[in-house]
Coordinates of C-alpha atoms in Angstrom, one line a residue:
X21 CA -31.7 32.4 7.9
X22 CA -29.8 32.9 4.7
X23 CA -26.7 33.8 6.2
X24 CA -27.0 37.8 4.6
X25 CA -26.1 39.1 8.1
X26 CA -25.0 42.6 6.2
X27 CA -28.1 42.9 4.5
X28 CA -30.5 42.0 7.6
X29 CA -28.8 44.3 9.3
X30 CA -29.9 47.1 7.2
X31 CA -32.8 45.9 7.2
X32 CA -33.1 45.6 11.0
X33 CA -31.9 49.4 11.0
X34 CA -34.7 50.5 8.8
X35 CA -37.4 48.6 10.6
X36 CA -36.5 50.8 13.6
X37 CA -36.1 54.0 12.1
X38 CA -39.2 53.6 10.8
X39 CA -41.0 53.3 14.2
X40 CA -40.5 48.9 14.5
X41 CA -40.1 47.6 17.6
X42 CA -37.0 48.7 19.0
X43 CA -35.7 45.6 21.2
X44 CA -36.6 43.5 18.1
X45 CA -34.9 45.2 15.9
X46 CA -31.9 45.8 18.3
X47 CA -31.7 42.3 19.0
X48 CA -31.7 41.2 15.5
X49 CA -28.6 43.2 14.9
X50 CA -27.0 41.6 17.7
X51 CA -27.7 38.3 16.6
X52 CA -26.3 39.4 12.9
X53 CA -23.6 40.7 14.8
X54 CA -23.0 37.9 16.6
X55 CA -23.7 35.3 14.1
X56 CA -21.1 36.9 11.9
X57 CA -18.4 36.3 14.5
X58 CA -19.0 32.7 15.3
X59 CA -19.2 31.6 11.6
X60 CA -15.7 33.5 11.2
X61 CA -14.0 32.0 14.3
X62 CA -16.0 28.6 14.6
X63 CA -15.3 26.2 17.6
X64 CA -13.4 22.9 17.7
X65 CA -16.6 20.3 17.2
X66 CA -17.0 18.5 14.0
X67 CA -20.2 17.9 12.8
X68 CA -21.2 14.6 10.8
X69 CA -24.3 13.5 9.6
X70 CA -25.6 10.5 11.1
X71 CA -26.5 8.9 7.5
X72 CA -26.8 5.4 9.1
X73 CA -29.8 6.7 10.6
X74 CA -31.6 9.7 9.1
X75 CA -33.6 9.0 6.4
X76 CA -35.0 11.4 3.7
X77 CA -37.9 12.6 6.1
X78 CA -37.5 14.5 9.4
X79 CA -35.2 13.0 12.2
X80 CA -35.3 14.3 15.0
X81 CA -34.8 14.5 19.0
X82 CA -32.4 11.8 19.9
X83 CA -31.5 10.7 23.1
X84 CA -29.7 7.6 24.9
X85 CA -32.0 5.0 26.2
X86 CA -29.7 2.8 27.8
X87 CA -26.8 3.1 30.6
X88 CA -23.7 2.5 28.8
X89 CA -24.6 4.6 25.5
X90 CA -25.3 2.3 23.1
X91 CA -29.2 3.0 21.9
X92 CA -30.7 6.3 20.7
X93 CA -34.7 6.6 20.8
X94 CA -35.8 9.3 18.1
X95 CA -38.5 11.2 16.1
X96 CA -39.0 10.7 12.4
X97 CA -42.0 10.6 10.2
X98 CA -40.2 8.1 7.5
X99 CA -42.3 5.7 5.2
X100 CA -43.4 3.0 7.6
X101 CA -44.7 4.9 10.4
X102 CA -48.1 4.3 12.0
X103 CA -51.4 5.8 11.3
X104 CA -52.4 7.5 7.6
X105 CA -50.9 11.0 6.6
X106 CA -51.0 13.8 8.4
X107 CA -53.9 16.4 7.9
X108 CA -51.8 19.2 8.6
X109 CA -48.5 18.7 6.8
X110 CA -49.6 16.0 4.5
X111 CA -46.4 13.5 5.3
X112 CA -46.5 10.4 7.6
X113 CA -47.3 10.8 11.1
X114 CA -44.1 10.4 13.8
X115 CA -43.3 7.6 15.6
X116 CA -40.8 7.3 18.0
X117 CA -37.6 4.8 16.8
X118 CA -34.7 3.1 18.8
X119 CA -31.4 1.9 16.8
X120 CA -28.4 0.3 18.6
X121 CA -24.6 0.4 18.1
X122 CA -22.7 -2.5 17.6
X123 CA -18.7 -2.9 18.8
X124 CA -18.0 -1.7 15.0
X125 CA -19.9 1.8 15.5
X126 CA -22.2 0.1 13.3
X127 CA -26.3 1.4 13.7
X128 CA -28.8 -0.7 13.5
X129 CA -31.7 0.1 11.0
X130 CA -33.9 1.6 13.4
X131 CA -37.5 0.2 14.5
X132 CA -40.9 1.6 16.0
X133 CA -41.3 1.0 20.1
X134 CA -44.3 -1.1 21.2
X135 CA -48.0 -0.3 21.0
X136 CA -48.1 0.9 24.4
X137 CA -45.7 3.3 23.3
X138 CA -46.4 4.0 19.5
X139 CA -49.9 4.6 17.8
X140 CA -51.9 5.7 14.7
X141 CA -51.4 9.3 16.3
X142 CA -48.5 11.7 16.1
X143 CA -45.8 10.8 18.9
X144 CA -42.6 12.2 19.2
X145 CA -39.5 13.4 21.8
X146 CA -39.1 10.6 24.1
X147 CA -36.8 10.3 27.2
X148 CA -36.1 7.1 28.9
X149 CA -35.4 7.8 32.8
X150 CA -31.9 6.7 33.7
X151 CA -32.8 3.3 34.9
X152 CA -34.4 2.5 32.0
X153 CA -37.9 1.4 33.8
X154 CA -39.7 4.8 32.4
X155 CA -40.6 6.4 29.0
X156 CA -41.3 10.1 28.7
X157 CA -43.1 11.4 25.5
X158 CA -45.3 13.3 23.4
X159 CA -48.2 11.9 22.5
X160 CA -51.1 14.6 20.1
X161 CA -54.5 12.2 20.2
X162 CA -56.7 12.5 17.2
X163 CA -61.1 12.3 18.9
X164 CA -63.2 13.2 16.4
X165 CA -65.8 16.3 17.5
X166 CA -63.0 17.0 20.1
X167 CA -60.3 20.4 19.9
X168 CA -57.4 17.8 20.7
X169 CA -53.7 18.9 22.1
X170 CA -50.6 17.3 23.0
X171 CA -49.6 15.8 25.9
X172 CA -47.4 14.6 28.2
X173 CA -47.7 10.5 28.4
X174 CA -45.4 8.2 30.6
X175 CA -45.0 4.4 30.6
X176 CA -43.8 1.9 32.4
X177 CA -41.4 -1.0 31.7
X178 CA -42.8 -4.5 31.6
X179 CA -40.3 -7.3 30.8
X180 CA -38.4 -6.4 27.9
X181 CA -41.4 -3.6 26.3
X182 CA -43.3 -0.9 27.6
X183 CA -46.6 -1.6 29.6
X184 CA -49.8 1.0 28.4
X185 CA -49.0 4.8 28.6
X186 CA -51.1 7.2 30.8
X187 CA -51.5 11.5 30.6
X188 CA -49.8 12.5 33.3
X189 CA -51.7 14.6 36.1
X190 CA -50.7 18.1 35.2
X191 CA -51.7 18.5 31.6
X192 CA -54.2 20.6 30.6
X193 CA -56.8 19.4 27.7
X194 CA -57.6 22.7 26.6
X195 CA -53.6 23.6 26.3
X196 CA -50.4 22.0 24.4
X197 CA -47.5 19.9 26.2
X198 CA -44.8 18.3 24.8
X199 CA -41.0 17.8 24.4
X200 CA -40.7 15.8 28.2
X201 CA -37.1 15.0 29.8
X202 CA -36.4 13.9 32.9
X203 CA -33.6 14.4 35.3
X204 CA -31.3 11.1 36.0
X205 CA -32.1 11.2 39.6
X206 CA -35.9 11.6 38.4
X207 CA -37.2 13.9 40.7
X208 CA -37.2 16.9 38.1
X209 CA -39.4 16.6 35.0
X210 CA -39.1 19.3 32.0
X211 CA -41.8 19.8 29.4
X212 CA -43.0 22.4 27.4
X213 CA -46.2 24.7 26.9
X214 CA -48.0 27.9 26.6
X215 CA -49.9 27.5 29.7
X216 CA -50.5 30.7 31.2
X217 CA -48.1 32.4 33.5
X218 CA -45.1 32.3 31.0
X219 CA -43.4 34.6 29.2
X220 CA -45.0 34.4 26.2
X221 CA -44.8 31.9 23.2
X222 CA -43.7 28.0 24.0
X223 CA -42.1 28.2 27.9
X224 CA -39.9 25.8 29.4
X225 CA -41.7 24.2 32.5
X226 CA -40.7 21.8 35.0
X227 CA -42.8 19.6 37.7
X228 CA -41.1 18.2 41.0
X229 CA -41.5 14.1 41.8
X230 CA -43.1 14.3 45.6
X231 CA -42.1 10.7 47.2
X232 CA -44.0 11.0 49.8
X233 CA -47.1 11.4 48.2
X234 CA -45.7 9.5 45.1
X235 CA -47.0 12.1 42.5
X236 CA -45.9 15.2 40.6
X237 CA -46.4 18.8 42.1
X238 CA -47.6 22.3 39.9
X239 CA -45.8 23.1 36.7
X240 CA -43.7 25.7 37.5
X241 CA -41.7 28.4 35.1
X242 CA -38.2 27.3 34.2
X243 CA -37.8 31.5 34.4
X244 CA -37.3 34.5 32.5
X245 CA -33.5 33.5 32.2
X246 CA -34.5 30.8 29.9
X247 CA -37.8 31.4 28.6
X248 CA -38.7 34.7 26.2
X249 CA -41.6 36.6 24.6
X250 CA -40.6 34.0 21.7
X251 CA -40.7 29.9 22.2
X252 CA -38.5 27.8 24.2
X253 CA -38.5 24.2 23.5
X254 CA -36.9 21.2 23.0
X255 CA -35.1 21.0 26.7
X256 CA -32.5 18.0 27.8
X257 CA -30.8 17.8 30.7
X258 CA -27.2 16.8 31.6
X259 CA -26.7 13.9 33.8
X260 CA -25.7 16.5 36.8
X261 CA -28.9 18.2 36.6
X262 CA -26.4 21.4 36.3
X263 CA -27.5 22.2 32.6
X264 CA -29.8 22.7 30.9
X265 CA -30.0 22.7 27.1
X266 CA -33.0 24.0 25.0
X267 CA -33.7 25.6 21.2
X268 CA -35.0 29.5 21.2
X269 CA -35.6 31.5 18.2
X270 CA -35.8 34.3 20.4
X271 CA -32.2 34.4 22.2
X272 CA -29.4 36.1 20.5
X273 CA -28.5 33.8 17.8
X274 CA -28.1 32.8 14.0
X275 CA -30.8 31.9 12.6
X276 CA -34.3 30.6 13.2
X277 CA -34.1 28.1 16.2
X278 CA -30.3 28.0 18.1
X279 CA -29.1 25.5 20.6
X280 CA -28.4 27.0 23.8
X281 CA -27.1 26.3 27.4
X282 CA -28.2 27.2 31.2
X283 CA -26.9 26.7 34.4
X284 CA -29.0 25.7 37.3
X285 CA -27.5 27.4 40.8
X286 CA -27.3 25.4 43.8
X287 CA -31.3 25.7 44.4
X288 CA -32.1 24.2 41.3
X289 CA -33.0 27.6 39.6
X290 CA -31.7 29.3 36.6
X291 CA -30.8 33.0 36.7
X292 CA -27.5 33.3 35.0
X293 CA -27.1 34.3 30.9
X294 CA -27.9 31.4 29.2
X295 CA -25.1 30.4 26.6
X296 CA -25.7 29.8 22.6
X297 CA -23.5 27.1 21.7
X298 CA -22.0 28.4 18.4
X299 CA -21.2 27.8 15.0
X300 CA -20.6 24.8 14.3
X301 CA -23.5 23.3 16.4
X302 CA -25.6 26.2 15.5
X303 CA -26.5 26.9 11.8
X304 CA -28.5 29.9 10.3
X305 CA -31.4 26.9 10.0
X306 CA -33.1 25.1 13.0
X307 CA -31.1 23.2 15.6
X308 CA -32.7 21.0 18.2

């Protein structure tokens, strides 16, 4: 994370010749390795900061909320959030924010969702389903005398806001779930947790939309082509429902949590090598 690939990979090498784990220590140096390459032969994207936006807190998990591209939802805990500090980091609790281009490229300064959407409790990566009559999101409640965990909460459009939001079916109380997105032809939801049956750490998990019966089915395992003995999160989906992108710190890459890419075969599953996206998209710090 401090971009001393030559050094960490010394280091690496001494951690297994001293009887470390050996596939830890072998992937680290591939990831050094790797990293190394990438920063020297970077790919064509140029990255800009989206100062019209961010503030000096943490911004995070954007995604279009509207057809034609012109409003982001995203995460931030900025000055003006909901609800008092928070216990566990001691800054402001996240909301979830929307902010609209104008026909300048102009953002507007962006503004909490609704009540039925935004509370006094920590909410964060939304997704707005493709007709824009659904919000997906992370909601983590706060009951006193309670062990409370994140969740996966849904809303419905009602006139120009969002109606009350509801835990869907398939969470688990005793278990976190978070970071939902869902496919534009909104049969396929993603979310993460560590329920069991993964691979260890955060997993990527998905649940199928059953018309018929007009509910969701079992969480099942996005798969060990994706998911890792470390965490998997952060998923979005392309409008194809052909890729899949997610954050691993586990995956071959540079540095703490790297953006990478999977492709879904024609049954919906992922078995191929997933993809890291590269410097410049990928940094030795987190990307999401």
């Amino acid at each position: 994370s401090q971009k001393r690939y030559d050094d960490a990979i010394v280091e690496y090498k001494n951690y297994k010749a001293k009887g470390g784990n050996a596939k830890k220590a072998d992937l680290g140096v591939k990831s050094c390795e790797l990293s190394q390459q990438w920063t020297d032969n970077p790919l064509r994207y140029k990255i800009e900061n989206m100062s019209m936006i961010n503030s000096k807190e943490r911004d995070y998990s954007p995604a279009f909320s509207d057809k034609k591209y012109q409003t982001v939802i995203f995460t931030s805990n900025r000055p003006g959030s909901l609800g008092e500090q928070d216990i566990t980091t001691g800054n402001y609790k996240s909301d979830i924010y929307e902010t609209k281009v104008d026909k300048n490229g102009k953002w507007s300064t962006p503004v909490i969702l609704p009540p039925g959407v935004c509370t006094e409790v920590n909410e964060g990566q939304a997704w707005v389903s493709k007709k824009g009559d659904m919000i997906f999101f992370t909601r983590c409640p706060e009951e006193k005398n309670k062990v409370n965990k994140c969740g996966v909460y849904m809303a419905k459009k009602q006139g120009s806001t969002w109606g009350p939001a509801s835990l869907l079916p398939f969470n688990i109380d005793s278990i976190h779930f978070a970071h939902p997105c869902l496919s534009s032809d909104a049969k396929r939801l993603y979310f993460v947790s560590r329920k069991s049956g993964g691979y260890g750490g955060i997993d990527i998990w998905y649940c199928s939309f059953d018309v018929k019966t007009n509910s969701w089915g079992n969480p099942v395992n996005a798969g060990p082509a994706v998911n890792t003995e470390g965490d998997e999160m952060f998923p979005t989906v392309s409008n194809d429902g052909k890729y899949l992108y997610f954050s691993s710190n586990y995956h071959p890459g540079m540095g703490g949590l790297d953006i990478f890419m999977a492709e879904a075969g024609a049954d919906g599953k992922f078995t191929k090598p997933v993809e890291n996206l590269k410097a410049p998209i990928n940094s030795s710090y987190d990307d999401f």
